[in-house]
Amino acid sequence: MLWRLRAKDFNAGKGAGNRDAMRTVFAAGEGPGLVAWVGDYAVGWIQIAPRTAFPRLAGSRVLAPVDDAPVWSVACFLVEKGWRRKGLSVALLEAACGFAALQGAEIVEGYPVAPADKTYAPVYAWTGLHAAFEKAGFEEVARRSPTRPIMRRWM
């Protein structure tokens, strides 16, 4: 719920409040993302929705919209530890782009990290890594911080 709520509301709802808020998103029929399964086991998740679903992005100094294009945003990833570094992030990005295209999206945008240090802790890469976005066909369109590009893929 980080990008879906103002900082004040997110902090106030930590724990049960934010879980309830996500349940409300589901109940409204807005699937907030896609899940990668291996058999009956979920190994990854990617959150994708129209950028308007993530009002906190608009207030971000680094990740604010670069223009008025109606983009869909990849807001975050979760990849099971044993499935990292196996291409799952790229597969999730491909699936998210396909899903967004089916909903009429013409542009998908992401906000990955581009760490200068190869030993970057995966726990801090929850918005994805620059390299995965490049492999999935995204192009950098803005960078207001040395480590936080805004990347897009046109459908």
C-alpha positions as protocol buffer text, in pm:
chain_id: "A"
residue {
  index: 1
  type: MET
  ca { x: 0 y: 0 z: 0 }
}
residue {
  index: 2
  type: LEU
  ca { x: 305 y: 228 z: 14 }
}
residue {
  index: 3
  type: TRP
  ca { x: 242 y: 397 z: -323 }
}
residue {
  index: 4
  type: ARG
  ca { x: -138 y: 381 z: -291 }
}
residue {
  index: 5
  type: LEU
  ca { x: -157 y: 598 z: 22 }
}
residue {
  index: 6
  type: ARG
  ca { x: -17 y: 928 z: 142 }
}
residue {
  index: 7
  type: ALA
  ca { x: 279 y: 877 z: 379 }
}
residue {
  index: 8
  type: LYS
  ca { x: 71 y: 987 z: 677 }
}
residue {
  index: 9
  type: ASP
  ca { x: -205 y: 736 z: 595 }
}
residue {
  index: 10
  type: PHE
  ca { x: 41 y: 456 z: 521 }
}
residue {
  index: 11
  type: ASN
  ca { x: 222 y: 508 z: 852 }
}
residue {
  index: 12
  type: ALA
  ca { x: -106 y: 527 z: 1044 }
}
residue {
  index: 13
  type: GLY
  ca { x: -222 y: 200 z: 887 }
}
residue {
  index: 14
  type: LYS
  ca { x: 94 y: -7 z: 938 }
}
residue {
  index: 15
  type: GLY
  ca { x: 8 y: -370 z: 989 }
}
residue {
  index: 16
  type: ALA
  ca { x: -360 y: -455 z: 1001 }
}
residue {
  index: 17
  type: GLY
  ca { x: -477 y: -122 z: 863 }
}
residue {
  index: 18
  type: ASN
  ca { x: -276 y: -153 z: 544 }
}
residue {
  index: 19
  type: ARG
  ca { x: -372 y: -520 z: 505 }
}
residue {
  index: 20
  type: ASP
  ca { x: -737 y: -416 z: 533 }
}
residue {
  index: 21
  type: ALA
  ca { x: -678 y: -141 z: 276 }
}
residue {
  index: 22
  type: MET
  ca { x: -533 y: -397 z: 33 }
}
residue {
  index: 23
  type: ARG
  ca { x: -834 y: -622 z: 91 }
}
residue {
  index: 24
  type: THR
  ca { x: -1051 y: -325 z: -6 }
}
residue {
  index: 25
  type: VAL
  ca { x: -859 y: -296 z: -333 }
}
residue {
  index: 26
  type: PHE
  ca { x: -930 y: -664 z: -402 }
}
residue {
  index: 27
  type: ALA
  ca { x: -1295 y: -632 z: -302 }
}
residue {
  index: 28
  type: ALA
  ca { x: -1336 y: -345 z: -549 }
}
residue {
  index: 29
  type: GLY
  ca { x: -1233 y: -585 z: -826 }
}
residue {
  index: 30
  type: GLU
  ca { x: -896 y: -420 z: -881 }
}
residue {
  index: 31
  type: GLY
  ca { x: -643 y: -700 z: -891 }
}
residue {
  index: 32
  type: PRO
  ca { x: -336 y: -514 z: -765 }
}
residue {
  index: 33
  type: GLY
  ca { x: -87 y: -738 z: -937 }
}
residue {
  index: 34
  type: LEU
  ca { x: 15 y: -1075 z: -1072 }
}
residue {
  index: 35
  type: VAL
  ca { x: 149 y: -1382 z: -893 }
}
residue {
  index: 36
  type: ALA
  ca { x: 411 y: -1624 z: -1026 }
}
residue {
  index: 37
  type: TRP
  ca { x: 334 y: -1982 z: -925 }
}
residue {
  index: 38
  type: VAL
  ca { x: 539 y: -2301 z: -925 }
}
residue {
  index: 39
  type: GLY
  ca { x: 280 y: -2568 z: -870 }
}
residue {
  index: 40
  type: ASP
  ca { x: 79 y: -2457 z: -568 }
}
residue {
  index: 41
  type: TYR
  ca { x: 357 y: -2234 z: -435 }
}
residue {
  index: 42
  type: ALA
  ca { x: 371 y: -1859 z: -498 }
}
residue {
  index: 43
  type: VAL
  ca { x: 731 y: -1761 z: -580 }
}
residue {
  index: 44
  type: GLY
  ca { x: 684 y: -1403 z: -697 }
}
residue {
  index: 45
  type: TRP
  ca { x: 449 y: -1108 z: -721 }
}
residue {
  index: 46
  type: ILE
  ca { x: 445 y: -783 z: -917 }
}
residue {
  index: 47
  type: GLN
  ca { x: 217 y: -489 z: -851 }
}
residue {
  index: 48
  type: ILE
  ca { x: 86 y: -319 z: -1165 }
}
residue {
  index: 49
  type: ALA
  ca { x: -196 y: -72 z: -1214 }
}
residue {
  index: 50
  type: PRO
  ca { x: -262 y: 262 z: -1382 }
}
residue {
  index: 51
  type: ARG
  ca { x: -29 y: 526 z: -1237 }
}
residue {
  index: 52
  type: THR
  ca { x: -337 y: 704 z: -1099 }
}
residue {
  index: 53
  type: ALA
  ca { x: -373 y: 415 z: -851 }
}
residue {
  index: 54
  type: PHE
  ca { x: -46 y: 528 z: -691 }
}
residue {
  index: 55
  type: PRO
  ca { x: -101 y: 888 z: -579 }
}
residue {
  index: 56
  type: ARG
  ca { x: 216 y: 891 z: -374 }
}
residue {
  index: 57
  type: LEU
  ca { x: 421 y: 881 z: -695 }
}
residue {
  index: 58
  type: ALA
  ca { x: 283 y: 1220 z: -794 }
}
residue {
  index: 59
  type: GLY
  ca { x: 425 y: 1374 z: -478 }
}
residue {
  index: 60
  type: SER
  ca { x: 766 y: 1214 z: -509 }
}
residue {
  index: 61
  type: ARG
  ca { x: 1053 y: 1446 z: -594 }
}
residue {
  index: 62
  type: VAL
  ca { x: 1240 y: 1162 z: -767 }
}
residue {
  index: 63
  type: LEU
  ca { x: 957 y: 956 z: -917 }
}
residue {
  index: 64
  type: ALA
  ca { x: 701 y: 1223 z: -1008 }
}
residue {
  index: 65
  type: PRO
  ca { x: 540 y: 1184 z: -1352 }
}
residue {
  index: 66
  type: VAL
  ca { x: 762 y: 1291 z: -1642 }
}
residue {
  index: 67
  type: ASP
  ca { x: 459 y: 1389 z: -1851 }
}
residue {
  index: 68
  type: ASP
  ca { x: 82 y: 1350 z: -1875 }
}
residue {
  index: 69
  type: ALA
  ca { x: 89 y: 1022 z: -2070 }
}
residue {
  index: 70
  type: PRO
  ca { x: -160 y: 767 z: -1933 }
}
residue {
  index: 71
  type: VAL
  ca { x: 92 y: 508 z: -1814 }
}
residue {
  index: 72
  type: TRP
  ca { x: 56 y: 193 z: -1612 }
}
residue {
  index: 73
  type: SER
  ca { x: 307 y: 162 z: -1329 }
}
residue {
  index: 74
  type: VAL
  ca { x: 503 y: -130 z: -1192 }
}
residue {
  index: 75
  type: ALA
  ca { x: 517 y: -29 z: -827 }
}
residue {
  index: 76
  type: CYS
  ca { x: 692 y: -322 z: -659 }
}
residue {
  index: 77
  type: PHE
  ca { x: 808 y: -682 z: -672 }
}
residue {
  index: 78
  type: LEU
  ca { x: 838 y: -966 z: -428 }
}
residue {
  index: 79
  type: VAL
  ca { x: 1051 y: -1263 z: -532 }
}
residue {
  index: 80
  type: GLU
  ca { x: 1101 y: -1563 z: -305 }
}
residue {
  index: 81
  type: LYS
  ca { x: 1464 y: -1580 z: -193 }
}
residue {
  index: 82
  type: GLY
  ca { x: 1532 y: -1914 z: -362 }
}
residue {
  index: 83
  type: TRP
  ca { x: 1398 y: -1778 z: -693 }
}
residue {
  index: 84
  type: ARG
  ca { x: 1613 y: -1466 z: -716 }
}
residue {
  index: 85
  type: ARG
  ca { x: 1874 y: -1431 z: -992 }
}
residue {
  index: 86
  type: LYS
  ca { x: 1686 y: -1681 z: -1212 }
}
residue {
  index: 87
  type: GLY
  ca { x: 1508 y: -1439 z: -1445 }
}
residue {
  index: 88
  type: LEU
  ca { x: 1181 y: -1432 z: -1253 }
}
residue {
  index: 89
  type: SER
  ca { x: 1176 y: -1050 z: -1235 }
}
residue {
  index: 90
  type: VAL
  ca { x: 1203 y: -1030 z: -1613 }
}
residue {
  index: 91
  type: ALA
  ca { x: 928 y: -1290 z: -1653 }
}
residue {
  index: 92
  type: LEU
  ca { x: 707 y: -1095 z: -1411 }
}
residue {
  index: 93
  type: LEU
  ca { x: 771 y: -773 z: -1605 }
}
residue {
  index: 94
  type: GLU
  ca { x: 681 y: -946 z: -1932 }
}
residue {
  index: 95
  type: ALA
  ca { x: 360 y: -1081 z: -1781 }
}
residue {
  index: 96
  type: ALA
  ca { x: 274 y: -742 z: -1630 }
}
residue {
  index: 97
  type: CYS
  ca { x: 321 y: -570 z: -1966 }
}
residue {
  index: 98
  type: GLY
  ca { x: 101 y: -830 z: -2133 }
}
residue {
  index: 99
  type: PHE
  ca { x: -166 y: -785 z: -1868 }
}
residue {
  index: 100
  type: ALA
  ca { x: -155 y: -406 z: -1896 }
}
residue {
  index: 101
  type: ALA
  ca { x: -175 y: -424 z: -2277 }
}
residue {
  index: 102
  type: LEU
  ca { x: -488 y: -639 z: -2249 }
}
residue {
  index: 103
  type: GLN
  ca { x: -638 y: -362 z: -2034 }
}
residue {
  index: 104
  type: GLY
  ca { x: -560 y: -106 z: -2305 }
}
residue {
  index: 105
  type: ALA
  ca { x: -229 y: 29 z: -2174 }
}
residue {
  index: 106
  type: GLU
  ca { x: 6 y: 176 z: -2430 }
}
residue {
  index: 107
  type: ILE
  ca { x: 293 y: 250 z: -2191 }
}
residue {
  index: 108
  type: VAL
  ca { x: 417 y: 66 z: -1883 }
}
residue {
  index: 109
  type: GLU
  ca { x: 648 y: 254 z: -1650 }
}
residue {
  index: 110
  type: GLY
  ca { x: 876 y: 134 z: -1370 }
}
residue {
  index: 111
  type: TYR
  ca { x: 1090 y: 286 z: -1099 }
}
residue {
  index: 112
  type: PRO
  ca { x: 1377 y: 42 z: -1043 }
}
residue {
  index: 113
  type: VAL
  ca { x: 1698 y: 94 z: -853 }
}
residue {
  index: 114
  type: ALA
  ca { x: 2027 y: 118 z: -1041 }
}
residue {
  index: 115
  type: PRO
  ca { x: 2273 y: 51 z: -762 }
}
residue {
  index: 116
  type: ALA
  ca { x: 2635 y: 156 z: -804 }
}
residue {
  index: 117
  type: ASP
  ca { x: 2740 y: -134 z: -581 }
}
residue {
  index: 118
  type: LYS
  ca { x: 2692 y: -495 z: -704 }
}
residue {
  index: 119
  type: THR
  ca { x: 2640 y: -607 z: -344 }
}
residue {
  index: 120
  type: TYR
  ca { x: 2310 y: -420 z: -318 }
}
residue {
  index: 121
  type: ALA
  ca { x: 2083 y: -601 z: -73 }
}
residue {
  index: 122
  type: PRO
  ca { x: 1780 y: -758 z: -248 }
}
residue {
  index: 123
  type: VAL
  ca { x: 1550 y: -642 z: 31 }
}
residue {
  index: 124
  type: TYR
  ca { x: 1604 y: -285 z: -90 }
}
residue {
  index: 125
  type: ALA
  ca { x: 1531 y: -374 z: -453 }
}
residue {
  index: 126
  type: TRP
  ca { x: 1157 y: -408 z: -401 }
}
residue {
  index: 127
  type: THR
  ca { x: 1088 y: -173 z: -694 }
}
residue {
  index: 128
  type: GLY
  ca { x: 1300 y: -394 z: -920 }
}
residue {
  index: 129
  type: LEU
  ca { x: 1648 y: -365 z: -1063 }
}
residue {
  index: 130
  type: HIS
  ca { x: 1747 y: -155 z: -1363 }
}
residue {
  index: 131
  type: ALA
  ca { x: 1902 y: -456 z: -1539 }
}
residue {
  index: 132
  type: ALA
  ca { x: 1578 y: -656 z: -1523 }
}
residue {
  index: 133
  type: PHE
  ca { x: 1381 y: -369 z: -1675 }
}
residue {
  index: 134
  type: GLU
  ca { x: 1637 y: -336 z: -1956 }
}
residue {
  index: 135
  type: LYS
  ca { x: 1613 y: -710 z: -2028 }
}
residue {
  index: 136
  type: ALA
  ca { x: 1234 y: -676 z: -2047 }
}
residue {
  index: 137
  type: GLY
  ca { x: 1261 y: -403 z: -2311 }
}
residue {
  index: 138
  type: PHE
  ca { x: 1221 y: -91 z: -2098 }
}
residue {
  index: 139
  type: GLU
  ca { x: 1405 y: 233 z: -2181 }
}
residue {
  index: 140
  type: GLU
  ca { x: 1514 y: 502 z: -1939 }
}
residue {
  index: 141
  type: VAL
  ca { x: 1314 y: 824 z: -1984 }
}
residue {
  index: 142
  type: ALA
  ca { x: 1422 y: 1024 z: -1678 }
}
residue {
  index: 143
  type: ARG
  ca { x: 1663 y: 1011 z: -1385 }
}
residue {
  index: 144
  type: ARG
  ca { x: 1633 y: 1264 z: -1105 }
}
residue {
  index: 145
  type: SER
  ca { x: 1857 y: 1065 z: -873 }
}
residue {
  index: 146
  type: PRO
  ca { x: 2180 y: 877 z: -954 }
}
residue {
  index: 147
  type: THR
  ca { x: 2027 y: 543 z: -855 }
}
residue {
  index: 148
  type: ARG
  ca { x: 1656 y: 581 z: -947 }
}
residue {
  index: 149
  type: PRO
  ca { x: 1573 y: 586 z: -1318 }
}
residue {
  index: 150
  type: ILE
  ca { x: 1219 y: 607 z: -1453 }
}
residue {
  index: 151
  type: MET
  ca { x: 1186 y: 350 z: -1729 }
}
residue {
  index: 152
  type: ARG
  ca { x: 917 y: 285 z: -1990 }
}
residue {
  index: 153
  type: ARG
  ca { x: 813 y: 19 z: -2231 }
}
residue {
  index: 154
  type: TRP
  ca { x: 578 y: 103 z: -2516 }
}
residue {
  index: 155
  type: MET
  ca { x: 325 y: -161 z: -2614 }
}
